[in-house]
Backbone as JSON Lines, residues from 0, in Angstrom:
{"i":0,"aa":"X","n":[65.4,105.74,98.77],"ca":[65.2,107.17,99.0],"c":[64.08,107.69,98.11]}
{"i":1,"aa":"X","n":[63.24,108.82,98.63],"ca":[62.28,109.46,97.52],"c":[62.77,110.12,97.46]}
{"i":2,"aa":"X","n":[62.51,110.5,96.22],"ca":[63.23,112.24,95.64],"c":[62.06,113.21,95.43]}
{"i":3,"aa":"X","n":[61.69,113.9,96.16],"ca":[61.01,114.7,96.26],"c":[61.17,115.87,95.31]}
{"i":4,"aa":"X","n":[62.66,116.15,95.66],"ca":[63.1,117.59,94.24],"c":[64.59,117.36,93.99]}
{"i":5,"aa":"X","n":[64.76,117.46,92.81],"ca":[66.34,117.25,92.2],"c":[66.17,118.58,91.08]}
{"i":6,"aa":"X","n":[67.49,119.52,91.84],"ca":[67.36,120.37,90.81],"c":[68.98,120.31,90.1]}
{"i":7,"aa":"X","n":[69.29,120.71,89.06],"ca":[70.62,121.33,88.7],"c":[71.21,122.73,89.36]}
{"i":8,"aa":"X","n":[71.87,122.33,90.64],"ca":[72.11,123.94,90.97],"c":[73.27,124.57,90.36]}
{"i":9,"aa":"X","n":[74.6,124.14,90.49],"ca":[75.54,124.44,89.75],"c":[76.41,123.95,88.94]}
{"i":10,"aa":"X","n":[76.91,124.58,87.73],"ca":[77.78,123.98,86.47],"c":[78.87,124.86,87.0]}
{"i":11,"aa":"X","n":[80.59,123.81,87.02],"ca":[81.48,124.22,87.08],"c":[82.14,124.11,85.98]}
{"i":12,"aa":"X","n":[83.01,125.08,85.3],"ca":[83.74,124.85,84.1],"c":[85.04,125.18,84.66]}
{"i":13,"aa":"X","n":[85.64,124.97,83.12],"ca":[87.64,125.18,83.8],"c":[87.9,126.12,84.8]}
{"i":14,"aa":"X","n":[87.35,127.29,84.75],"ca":[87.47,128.75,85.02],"c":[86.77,128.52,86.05]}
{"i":15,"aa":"X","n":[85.83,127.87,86.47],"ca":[85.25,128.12,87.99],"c":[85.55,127.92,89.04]}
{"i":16,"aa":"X","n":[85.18,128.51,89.99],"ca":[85.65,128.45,90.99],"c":[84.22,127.17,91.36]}
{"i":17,"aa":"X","n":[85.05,126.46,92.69],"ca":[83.82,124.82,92.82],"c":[83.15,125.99,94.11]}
{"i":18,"aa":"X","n":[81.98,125.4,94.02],"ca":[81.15,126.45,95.21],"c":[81.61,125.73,96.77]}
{"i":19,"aa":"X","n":[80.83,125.95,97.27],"ca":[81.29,125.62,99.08],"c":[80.48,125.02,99.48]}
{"i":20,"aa":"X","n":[79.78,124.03,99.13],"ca":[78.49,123.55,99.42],"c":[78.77,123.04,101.29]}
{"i":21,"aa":"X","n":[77.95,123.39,101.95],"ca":[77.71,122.85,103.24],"c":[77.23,121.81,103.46]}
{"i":22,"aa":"X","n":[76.24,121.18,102.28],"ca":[75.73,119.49,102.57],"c":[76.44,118.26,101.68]}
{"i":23,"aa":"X","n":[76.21,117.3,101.67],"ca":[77.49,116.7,101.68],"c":[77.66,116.24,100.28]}
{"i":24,"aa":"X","n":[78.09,115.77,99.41],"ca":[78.57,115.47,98.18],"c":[78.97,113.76,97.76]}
{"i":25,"aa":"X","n":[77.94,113.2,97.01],"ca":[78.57,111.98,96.5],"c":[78.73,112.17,94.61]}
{"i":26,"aa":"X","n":[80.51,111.77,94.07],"ca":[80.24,111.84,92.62],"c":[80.13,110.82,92.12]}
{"i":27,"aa":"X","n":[80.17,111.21,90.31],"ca":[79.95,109.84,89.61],"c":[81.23,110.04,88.47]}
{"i":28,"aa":"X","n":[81.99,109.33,88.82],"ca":[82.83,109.39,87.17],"c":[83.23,108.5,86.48]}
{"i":29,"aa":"X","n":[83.51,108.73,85.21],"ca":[83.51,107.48,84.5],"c":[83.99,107.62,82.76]}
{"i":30,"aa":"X","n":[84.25,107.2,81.7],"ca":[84.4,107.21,80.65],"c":[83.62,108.21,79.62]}
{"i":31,"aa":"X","n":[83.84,108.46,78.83],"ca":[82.27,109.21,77.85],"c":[81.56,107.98,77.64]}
{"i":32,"aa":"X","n":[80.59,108.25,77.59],"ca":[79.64,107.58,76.77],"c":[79.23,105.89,77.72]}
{"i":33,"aa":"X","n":[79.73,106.02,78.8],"ca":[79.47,104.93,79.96],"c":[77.9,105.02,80.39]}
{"i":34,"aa":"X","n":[77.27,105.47,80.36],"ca":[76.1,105.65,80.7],"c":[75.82,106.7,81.96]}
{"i":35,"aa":"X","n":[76.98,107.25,82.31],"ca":[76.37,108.52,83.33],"c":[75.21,109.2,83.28]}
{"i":36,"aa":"X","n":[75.23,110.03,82.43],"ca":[74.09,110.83,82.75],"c":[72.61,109.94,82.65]}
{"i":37,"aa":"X","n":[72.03,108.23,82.0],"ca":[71.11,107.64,81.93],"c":[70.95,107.51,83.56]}
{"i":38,"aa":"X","n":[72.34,107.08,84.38],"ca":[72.67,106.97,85.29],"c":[71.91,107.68,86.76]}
{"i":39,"aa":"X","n":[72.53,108.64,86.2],"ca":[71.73,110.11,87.28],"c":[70.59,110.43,86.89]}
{"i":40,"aa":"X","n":[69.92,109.92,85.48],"ca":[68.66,110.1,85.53],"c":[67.55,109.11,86.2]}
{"i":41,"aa":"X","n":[67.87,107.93,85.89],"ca":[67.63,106.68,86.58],"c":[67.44,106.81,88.21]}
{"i":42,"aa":"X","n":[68.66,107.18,88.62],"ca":[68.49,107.37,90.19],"c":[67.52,108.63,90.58]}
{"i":43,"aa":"X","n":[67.69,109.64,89.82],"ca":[66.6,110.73,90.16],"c":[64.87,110.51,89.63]}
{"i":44,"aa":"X","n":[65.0,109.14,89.22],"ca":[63.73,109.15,88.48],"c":[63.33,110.78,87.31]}
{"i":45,"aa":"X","n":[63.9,111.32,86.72],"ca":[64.01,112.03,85.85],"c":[65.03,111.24,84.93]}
{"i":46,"aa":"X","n":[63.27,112.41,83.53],"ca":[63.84,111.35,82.04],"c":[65.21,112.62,81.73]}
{"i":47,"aa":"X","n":[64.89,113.32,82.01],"ca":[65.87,114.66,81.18],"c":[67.01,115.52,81.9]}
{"i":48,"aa":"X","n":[67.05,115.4,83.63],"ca":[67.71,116.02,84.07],"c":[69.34,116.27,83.66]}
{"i":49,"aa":"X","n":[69.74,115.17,83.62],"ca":[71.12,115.22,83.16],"c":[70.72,114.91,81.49]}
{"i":50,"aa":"X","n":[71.63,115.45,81.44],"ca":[71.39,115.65,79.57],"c":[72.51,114.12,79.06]}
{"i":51,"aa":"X","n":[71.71,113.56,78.4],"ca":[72.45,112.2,77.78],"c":[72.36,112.7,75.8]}
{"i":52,"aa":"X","n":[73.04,111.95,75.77],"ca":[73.61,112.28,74.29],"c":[74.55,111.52,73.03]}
{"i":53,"aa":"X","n":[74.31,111.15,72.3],"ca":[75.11,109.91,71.28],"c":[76.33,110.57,70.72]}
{"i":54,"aa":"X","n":[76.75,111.64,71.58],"ca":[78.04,112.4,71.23],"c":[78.39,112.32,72.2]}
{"i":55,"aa":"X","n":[79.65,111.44,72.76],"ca":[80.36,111.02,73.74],"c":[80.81,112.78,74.32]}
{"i":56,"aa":"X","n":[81.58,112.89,75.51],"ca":[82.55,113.7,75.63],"c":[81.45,115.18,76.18]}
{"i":57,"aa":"X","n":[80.32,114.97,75.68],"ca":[79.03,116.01,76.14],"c":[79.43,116.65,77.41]}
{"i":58,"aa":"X","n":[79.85,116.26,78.45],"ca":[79.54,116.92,79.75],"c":[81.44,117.3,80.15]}
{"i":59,"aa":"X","n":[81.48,118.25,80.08],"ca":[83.02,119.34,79.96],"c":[82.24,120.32,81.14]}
{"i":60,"aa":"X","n":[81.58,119.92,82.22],"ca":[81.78,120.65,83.54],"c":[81.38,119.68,84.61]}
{"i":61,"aa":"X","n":[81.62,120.15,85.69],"ca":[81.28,119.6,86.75],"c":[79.51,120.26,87.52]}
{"i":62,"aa":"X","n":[78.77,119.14,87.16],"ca":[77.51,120.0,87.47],"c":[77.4,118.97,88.63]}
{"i":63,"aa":"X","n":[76.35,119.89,89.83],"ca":[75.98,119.51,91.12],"c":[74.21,119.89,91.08]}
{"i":64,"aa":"X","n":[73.95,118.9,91.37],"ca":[72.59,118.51,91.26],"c":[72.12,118.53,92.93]}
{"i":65,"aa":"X","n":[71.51,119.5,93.17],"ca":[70.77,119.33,94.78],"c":[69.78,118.44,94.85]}
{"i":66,"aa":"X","n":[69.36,117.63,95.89],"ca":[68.92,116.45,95.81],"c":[67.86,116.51,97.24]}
{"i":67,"aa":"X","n":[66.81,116.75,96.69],"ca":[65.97,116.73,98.62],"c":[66.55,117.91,99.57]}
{"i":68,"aa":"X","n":[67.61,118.72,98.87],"ca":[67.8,119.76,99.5],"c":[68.67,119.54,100.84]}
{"i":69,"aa":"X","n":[68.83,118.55,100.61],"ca":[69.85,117.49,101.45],"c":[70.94,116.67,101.18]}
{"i":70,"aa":"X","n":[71.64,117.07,99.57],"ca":[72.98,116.53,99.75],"c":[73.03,116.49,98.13]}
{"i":71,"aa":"X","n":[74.17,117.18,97.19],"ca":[74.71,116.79,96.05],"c":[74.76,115.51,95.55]}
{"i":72,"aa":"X","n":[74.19,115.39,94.35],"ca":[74.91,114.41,93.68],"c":[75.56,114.58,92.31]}
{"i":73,"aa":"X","n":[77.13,114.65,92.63],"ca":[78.12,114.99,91.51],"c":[78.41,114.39,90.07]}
{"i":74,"aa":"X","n":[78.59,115.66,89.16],"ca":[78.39,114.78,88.0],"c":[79.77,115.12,87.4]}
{"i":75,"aa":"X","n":[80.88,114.25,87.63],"ca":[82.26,114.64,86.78],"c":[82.53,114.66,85.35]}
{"i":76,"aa":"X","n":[83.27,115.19,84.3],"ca":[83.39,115.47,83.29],"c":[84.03,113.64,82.68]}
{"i":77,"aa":"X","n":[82.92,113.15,81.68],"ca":[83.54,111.97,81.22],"c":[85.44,112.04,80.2]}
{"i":78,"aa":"X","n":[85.87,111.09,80.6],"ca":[87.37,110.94,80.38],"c":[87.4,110.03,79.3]}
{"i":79,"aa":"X","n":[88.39,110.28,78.76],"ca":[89.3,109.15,77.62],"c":[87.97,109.43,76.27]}
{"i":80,"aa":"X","n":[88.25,111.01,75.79],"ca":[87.13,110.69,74.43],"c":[88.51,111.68,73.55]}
{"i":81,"aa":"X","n":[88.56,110.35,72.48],"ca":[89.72,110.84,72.22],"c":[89.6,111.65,70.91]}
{"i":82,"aa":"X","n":[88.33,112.6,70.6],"ca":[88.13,113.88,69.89],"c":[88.73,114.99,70.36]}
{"i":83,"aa":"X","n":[89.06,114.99,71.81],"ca":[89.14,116.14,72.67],"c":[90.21,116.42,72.62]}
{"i":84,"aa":"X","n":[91.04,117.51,72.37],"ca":[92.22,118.06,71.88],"c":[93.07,117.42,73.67]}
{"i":85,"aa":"X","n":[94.76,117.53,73.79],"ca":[95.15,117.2,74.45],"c":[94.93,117.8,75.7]}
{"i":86,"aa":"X","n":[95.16,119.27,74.97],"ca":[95.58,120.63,76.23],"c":[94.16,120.67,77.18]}
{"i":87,"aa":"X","n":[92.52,120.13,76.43],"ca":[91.72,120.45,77.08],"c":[91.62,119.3,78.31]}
{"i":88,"aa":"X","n":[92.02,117.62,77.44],"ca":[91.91,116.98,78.63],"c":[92.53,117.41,80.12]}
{"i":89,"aa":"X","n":[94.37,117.7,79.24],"ca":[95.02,118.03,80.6],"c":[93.93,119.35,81.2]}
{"i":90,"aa":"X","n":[93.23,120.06,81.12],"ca":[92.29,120.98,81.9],"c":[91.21,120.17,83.06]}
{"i":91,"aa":"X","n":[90.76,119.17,81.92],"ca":[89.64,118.89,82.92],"c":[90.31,117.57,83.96]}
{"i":92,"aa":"X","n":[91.59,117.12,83.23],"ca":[92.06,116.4,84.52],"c":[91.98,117.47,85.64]}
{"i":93,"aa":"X","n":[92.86,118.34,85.57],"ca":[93.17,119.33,86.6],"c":[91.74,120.37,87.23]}
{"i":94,"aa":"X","n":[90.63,120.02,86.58],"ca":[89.43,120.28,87.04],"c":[89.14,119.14,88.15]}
{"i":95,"aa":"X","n":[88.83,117.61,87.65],"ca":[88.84,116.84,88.58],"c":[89.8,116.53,89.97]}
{"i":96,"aa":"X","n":[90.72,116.97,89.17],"ca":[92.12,116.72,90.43],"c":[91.49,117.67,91.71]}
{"i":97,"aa":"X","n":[91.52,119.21,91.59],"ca":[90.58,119.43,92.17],"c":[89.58,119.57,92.92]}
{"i":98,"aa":"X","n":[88.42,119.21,92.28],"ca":[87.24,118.84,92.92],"c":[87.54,117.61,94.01]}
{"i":99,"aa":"X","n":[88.23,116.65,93.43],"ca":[88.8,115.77,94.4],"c":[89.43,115.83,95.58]}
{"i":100,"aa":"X","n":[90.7,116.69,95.51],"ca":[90.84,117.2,96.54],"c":[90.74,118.45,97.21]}
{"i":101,"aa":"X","n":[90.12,119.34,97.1],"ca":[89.24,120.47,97.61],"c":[87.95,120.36,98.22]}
{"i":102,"aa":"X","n":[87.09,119.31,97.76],"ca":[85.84,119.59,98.03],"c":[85.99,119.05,99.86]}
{"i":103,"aa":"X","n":[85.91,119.74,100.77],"ca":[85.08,119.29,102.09],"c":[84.13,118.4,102.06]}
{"i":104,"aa":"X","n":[83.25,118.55,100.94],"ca":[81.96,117.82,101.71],"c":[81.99,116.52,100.85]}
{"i":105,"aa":"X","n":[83.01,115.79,100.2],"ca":[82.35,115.26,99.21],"c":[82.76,113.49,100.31]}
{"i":106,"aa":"X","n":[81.67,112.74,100.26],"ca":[81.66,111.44,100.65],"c":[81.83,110.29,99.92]}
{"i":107,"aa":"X","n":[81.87,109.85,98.91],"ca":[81.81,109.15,98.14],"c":[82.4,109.39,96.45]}
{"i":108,"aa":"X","n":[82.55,108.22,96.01],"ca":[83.0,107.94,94.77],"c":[83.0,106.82,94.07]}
{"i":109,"aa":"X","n":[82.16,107.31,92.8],"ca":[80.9,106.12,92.13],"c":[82.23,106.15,90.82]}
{"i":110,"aa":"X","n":[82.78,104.74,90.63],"ca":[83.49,104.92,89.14],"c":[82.65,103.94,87.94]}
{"i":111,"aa":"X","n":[81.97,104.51,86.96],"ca":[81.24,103.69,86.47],"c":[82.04,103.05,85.11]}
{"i":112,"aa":"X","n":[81.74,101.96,84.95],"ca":[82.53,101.04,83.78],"c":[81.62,100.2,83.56]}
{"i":113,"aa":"X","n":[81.71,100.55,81.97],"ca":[81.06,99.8,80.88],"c":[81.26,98.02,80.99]}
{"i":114,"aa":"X","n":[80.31,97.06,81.73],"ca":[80.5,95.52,82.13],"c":[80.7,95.24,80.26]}
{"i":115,"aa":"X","n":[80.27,95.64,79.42],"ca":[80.56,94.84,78.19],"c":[81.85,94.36,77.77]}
{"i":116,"aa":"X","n":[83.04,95.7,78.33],"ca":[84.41,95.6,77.4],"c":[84.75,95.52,79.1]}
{"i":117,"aa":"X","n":[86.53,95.05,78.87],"ca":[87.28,95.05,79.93],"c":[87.9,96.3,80.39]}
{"i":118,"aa":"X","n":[87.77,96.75,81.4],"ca":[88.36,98.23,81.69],"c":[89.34,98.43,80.77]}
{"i":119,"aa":"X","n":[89.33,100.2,80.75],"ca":[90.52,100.27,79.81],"c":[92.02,101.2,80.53]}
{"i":120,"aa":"X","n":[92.73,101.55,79.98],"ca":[94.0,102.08,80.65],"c":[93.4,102.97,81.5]}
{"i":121,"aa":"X","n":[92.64,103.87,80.61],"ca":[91.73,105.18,81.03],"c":[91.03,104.58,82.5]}
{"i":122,"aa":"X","n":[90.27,104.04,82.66],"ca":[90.0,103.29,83.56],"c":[90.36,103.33,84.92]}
{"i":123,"aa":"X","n":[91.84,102.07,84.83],"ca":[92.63,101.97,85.24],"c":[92.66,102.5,86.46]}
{"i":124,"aa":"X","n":[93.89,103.81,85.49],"ca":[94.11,105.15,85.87],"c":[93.66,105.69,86.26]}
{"i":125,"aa":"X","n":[91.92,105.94,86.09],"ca":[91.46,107.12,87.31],"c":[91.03,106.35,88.07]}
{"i":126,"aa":"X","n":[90.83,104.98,88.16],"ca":[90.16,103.98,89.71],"c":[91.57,104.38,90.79]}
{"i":127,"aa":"X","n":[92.68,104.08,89.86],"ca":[94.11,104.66,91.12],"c":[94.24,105.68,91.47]}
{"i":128,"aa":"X","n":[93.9,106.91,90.2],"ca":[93.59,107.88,90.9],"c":[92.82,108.47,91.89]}
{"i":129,"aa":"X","n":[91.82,107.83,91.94],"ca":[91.0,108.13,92.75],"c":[91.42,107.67,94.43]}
{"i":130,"aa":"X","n":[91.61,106.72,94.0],"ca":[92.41,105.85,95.18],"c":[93.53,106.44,96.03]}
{"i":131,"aa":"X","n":[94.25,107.04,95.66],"ca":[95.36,108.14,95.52],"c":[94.81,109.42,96.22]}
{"i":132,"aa":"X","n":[93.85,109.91,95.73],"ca":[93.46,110.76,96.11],"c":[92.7,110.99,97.61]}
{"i":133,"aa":"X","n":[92.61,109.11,98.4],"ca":[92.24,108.98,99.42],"c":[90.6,108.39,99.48]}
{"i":134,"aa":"X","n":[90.18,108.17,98.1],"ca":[88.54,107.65,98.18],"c":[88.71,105.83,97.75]}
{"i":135,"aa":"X","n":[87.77,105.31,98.53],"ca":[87.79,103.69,98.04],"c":[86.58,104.07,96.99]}
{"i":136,"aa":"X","n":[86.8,103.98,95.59],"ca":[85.65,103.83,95.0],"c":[84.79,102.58,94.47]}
{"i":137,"aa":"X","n":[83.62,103.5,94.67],"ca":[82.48,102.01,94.35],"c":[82.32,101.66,93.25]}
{"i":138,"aa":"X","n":[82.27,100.87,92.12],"ca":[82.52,100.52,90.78],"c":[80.98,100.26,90.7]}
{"i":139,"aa":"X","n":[80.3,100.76,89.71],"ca":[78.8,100.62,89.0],"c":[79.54,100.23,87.61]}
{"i":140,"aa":"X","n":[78.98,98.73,87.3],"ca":[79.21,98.15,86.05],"c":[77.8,97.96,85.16]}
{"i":141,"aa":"X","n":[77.95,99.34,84.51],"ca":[77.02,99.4,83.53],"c":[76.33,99.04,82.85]}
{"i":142,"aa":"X","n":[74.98,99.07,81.96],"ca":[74.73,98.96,80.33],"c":[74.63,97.08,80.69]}
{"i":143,"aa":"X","n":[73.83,96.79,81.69],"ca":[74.04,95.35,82.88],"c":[72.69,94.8,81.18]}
{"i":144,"aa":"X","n":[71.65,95.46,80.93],"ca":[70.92,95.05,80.04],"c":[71.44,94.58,78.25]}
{"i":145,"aa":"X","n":[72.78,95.02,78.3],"ca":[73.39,94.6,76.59],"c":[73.84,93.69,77.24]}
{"i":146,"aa":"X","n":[74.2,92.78,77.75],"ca":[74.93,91.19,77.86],"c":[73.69,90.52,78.29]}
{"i":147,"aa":"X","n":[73.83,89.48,77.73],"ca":[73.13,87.86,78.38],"c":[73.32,87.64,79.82]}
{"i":148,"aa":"X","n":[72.44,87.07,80.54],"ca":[72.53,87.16,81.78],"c":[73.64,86.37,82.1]}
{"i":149,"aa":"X","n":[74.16,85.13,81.0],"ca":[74.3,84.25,81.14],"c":[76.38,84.83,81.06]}
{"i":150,"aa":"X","n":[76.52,85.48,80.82],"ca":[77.59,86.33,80.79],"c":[78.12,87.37,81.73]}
{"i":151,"aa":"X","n":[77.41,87.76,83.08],"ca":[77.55,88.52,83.7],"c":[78.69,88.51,84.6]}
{"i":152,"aa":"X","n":[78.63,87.35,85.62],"ca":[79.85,86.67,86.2],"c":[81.22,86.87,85.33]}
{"i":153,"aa":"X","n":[80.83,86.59,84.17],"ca":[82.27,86.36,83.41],"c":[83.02,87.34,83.3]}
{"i":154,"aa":"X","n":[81.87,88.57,82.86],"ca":[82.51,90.25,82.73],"c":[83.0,90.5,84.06]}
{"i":155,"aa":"X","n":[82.25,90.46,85.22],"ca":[82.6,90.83,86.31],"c":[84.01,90.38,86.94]}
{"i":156,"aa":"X","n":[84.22,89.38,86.81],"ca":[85.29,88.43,86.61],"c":[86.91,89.5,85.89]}
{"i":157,"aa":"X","n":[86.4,89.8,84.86],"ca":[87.54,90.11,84.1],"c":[87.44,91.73,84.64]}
{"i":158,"aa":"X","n":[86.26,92.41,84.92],"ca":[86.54,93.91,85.48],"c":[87.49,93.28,86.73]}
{"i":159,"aa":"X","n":[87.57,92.54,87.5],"ca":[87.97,92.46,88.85],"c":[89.79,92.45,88.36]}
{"i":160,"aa":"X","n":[89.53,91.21,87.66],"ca":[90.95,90.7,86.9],"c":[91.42,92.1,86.43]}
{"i":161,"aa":"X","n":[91.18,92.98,86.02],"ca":[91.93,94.43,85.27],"c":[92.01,95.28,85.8]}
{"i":162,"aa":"X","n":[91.21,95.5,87.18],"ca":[91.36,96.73,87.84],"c":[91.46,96.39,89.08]}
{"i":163,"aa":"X","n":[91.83,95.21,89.08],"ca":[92.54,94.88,90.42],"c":[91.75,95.81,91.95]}
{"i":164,"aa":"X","n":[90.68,96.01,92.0],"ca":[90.1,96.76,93.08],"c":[90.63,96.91,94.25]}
{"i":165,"aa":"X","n":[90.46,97.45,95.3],"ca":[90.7,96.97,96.56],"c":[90.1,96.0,97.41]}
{"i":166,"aa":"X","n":[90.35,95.16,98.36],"ca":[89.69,94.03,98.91],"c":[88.61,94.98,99.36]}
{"i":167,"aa":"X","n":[87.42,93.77,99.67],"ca":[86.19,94.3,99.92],"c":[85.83,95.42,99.11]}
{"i":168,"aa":"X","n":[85.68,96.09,97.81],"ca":[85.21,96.86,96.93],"c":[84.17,96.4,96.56]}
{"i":169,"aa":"X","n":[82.92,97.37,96.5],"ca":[82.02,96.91,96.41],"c":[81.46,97.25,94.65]}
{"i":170,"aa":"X","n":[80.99,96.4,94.07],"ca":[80.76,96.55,92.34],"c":[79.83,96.21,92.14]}
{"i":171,"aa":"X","n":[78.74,97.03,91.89],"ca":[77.19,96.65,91.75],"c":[77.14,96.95,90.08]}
{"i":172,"aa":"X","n":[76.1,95.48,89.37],"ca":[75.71,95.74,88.21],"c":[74.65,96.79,87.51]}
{"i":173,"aa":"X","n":[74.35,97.05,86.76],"ca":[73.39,98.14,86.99],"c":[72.44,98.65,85.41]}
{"i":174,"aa":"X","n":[71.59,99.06,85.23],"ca":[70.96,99.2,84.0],"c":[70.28,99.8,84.13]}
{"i":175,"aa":"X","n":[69.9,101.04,83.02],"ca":[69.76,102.11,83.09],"c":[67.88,101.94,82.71]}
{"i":176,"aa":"X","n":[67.88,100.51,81.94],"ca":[66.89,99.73,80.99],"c":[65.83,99.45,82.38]}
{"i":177,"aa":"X","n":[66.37,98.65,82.78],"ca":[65.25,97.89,84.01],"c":[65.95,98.29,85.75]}
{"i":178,"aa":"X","n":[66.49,99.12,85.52],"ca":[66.83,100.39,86.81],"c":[67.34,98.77,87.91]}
{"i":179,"aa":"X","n":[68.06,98.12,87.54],"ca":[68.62,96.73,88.5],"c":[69.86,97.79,88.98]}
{"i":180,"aa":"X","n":[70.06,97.67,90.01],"ca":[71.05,98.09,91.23],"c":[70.96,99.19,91.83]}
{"i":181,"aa":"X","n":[69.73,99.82,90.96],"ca":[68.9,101.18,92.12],"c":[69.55,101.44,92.85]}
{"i":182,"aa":"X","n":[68.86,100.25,93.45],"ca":[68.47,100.11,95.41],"c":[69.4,99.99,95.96]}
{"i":183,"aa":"X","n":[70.58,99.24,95.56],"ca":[71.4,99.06,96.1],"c":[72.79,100.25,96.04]}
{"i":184,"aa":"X","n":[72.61,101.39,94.58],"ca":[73.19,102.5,95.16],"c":[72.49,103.43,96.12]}
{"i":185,"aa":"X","n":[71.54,103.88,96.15],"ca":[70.72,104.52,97.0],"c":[71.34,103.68,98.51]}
{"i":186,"aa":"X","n":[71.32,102.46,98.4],"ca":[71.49,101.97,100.24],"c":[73.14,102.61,100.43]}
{"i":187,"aa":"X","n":[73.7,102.25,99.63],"ca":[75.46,102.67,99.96],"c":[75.21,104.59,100.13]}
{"i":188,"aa":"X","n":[74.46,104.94,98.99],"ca":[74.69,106.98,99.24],"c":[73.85,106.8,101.07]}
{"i":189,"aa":"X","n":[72.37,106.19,101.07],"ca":[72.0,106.57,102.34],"c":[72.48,106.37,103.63]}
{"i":190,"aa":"X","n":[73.66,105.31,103.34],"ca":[74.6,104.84,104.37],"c":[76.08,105.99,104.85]}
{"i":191,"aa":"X","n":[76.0,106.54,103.88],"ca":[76.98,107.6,103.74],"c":[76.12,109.04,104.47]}
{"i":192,"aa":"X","n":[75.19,109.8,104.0],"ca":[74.24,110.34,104.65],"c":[73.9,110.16,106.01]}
{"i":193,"aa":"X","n":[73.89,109.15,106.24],"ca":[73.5,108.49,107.68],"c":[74.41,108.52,108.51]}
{"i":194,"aa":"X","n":[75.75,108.31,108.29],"ca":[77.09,108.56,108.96],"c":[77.52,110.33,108.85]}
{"i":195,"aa":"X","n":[77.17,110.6,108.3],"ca":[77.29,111.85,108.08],"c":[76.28,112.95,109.22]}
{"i":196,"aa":"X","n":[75.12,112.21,109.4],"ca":[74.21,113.03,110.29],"c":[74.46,112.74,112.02]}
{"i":197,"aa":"X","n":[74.94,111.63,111.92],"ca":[75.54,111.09,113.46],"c":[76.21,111.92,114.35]}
């Protein structure tokens, strides 16, 4: 895909109401400090759009990024940073819960996990949740440039072994460093888009 224009159109916080968007919606969620926002910058070819940061837990809204003016790409509040008082997580669960099931337009669901460590409970839990909620999500295994190549299989291996996916789940490696699995999210969002315009 070219990206012609990616803007930030809206930030949702606890208190917001999610807008009504008419074009269609793919998100990204995932841990703090997983590499999301390198993530969405990577795919937008922008160094700064999503704000990245060495203070985990940074992104406490749901921002929607218009994309070609032709379809969201969602940025969910990272989970399991365990600075964050209890009462707020239970909020932004119930923010995501939510967005999850409210949004009309939303097509997709990107769960990103760190390939270095083995999923964690946190993890887990929102891959089922999500699941639960009626989405097969696509697993982007991160940060693909800190391991040896020679190690990749093995991680992949043990993400499969821990989060037990669903058959046929698709888990692309990915790096934020040398932009490896691009292409291959861009083909799954444009495949979604494409069914969508039919």
């Amino acid at each position: 895909m070219i990206i012609k224009q990616a803007e930030l159109e809206t930030v949702c916080g606890i208190t917001s109401r999610l807008p009504e968007n008419t074009k269609p919606e793919v998100a990204f969620s995932g841990k703090s400090n997983v590499g999301k926002s390198s993530l969405i910058n990577g795919l937008l070819n922008r160094k700064s759009l999503a704000r990245t940061s060495s203070q985990p837990g940074k992104t406490q809204t749901i921002n929607f990024y218009n994309v070609n003016k032709q379809f969201y790409l969602v940025d969910l509040p990272g989970y399991g940073y365990a600075k964050v008082a209890q009462e707020i997580k239970a909020k932004w669960g119930k923010m995501i819960e939510n967005y999850l099931h409210g949004s009309r337009q939303l097509k997709a669901v990107f769960l990103l996990i760190d390939i270095r460590h083995e999923p964690s409970a946190n993890d887990q839990e929102m891959y089922n949740w999500i699941v639960h909620q009626g989405y097969e999500p696509i697993i982007i295994a991160t940060k693909l440039d800190k391991i040896k190549r020679s190690q990749v299989q093995k991680q992949l291996k043990l993400l499969r072994e821990t989060l037990r996916p669903v058959t046929g789940t698709r888990i692309i490696p990915f790096s934020a460093e040398t932009k490896q699995g691009r292409e291959e999210i861009w083909e799954i969002i444009d495949g979604f888009l494409k069914e969508e315009s039919v």
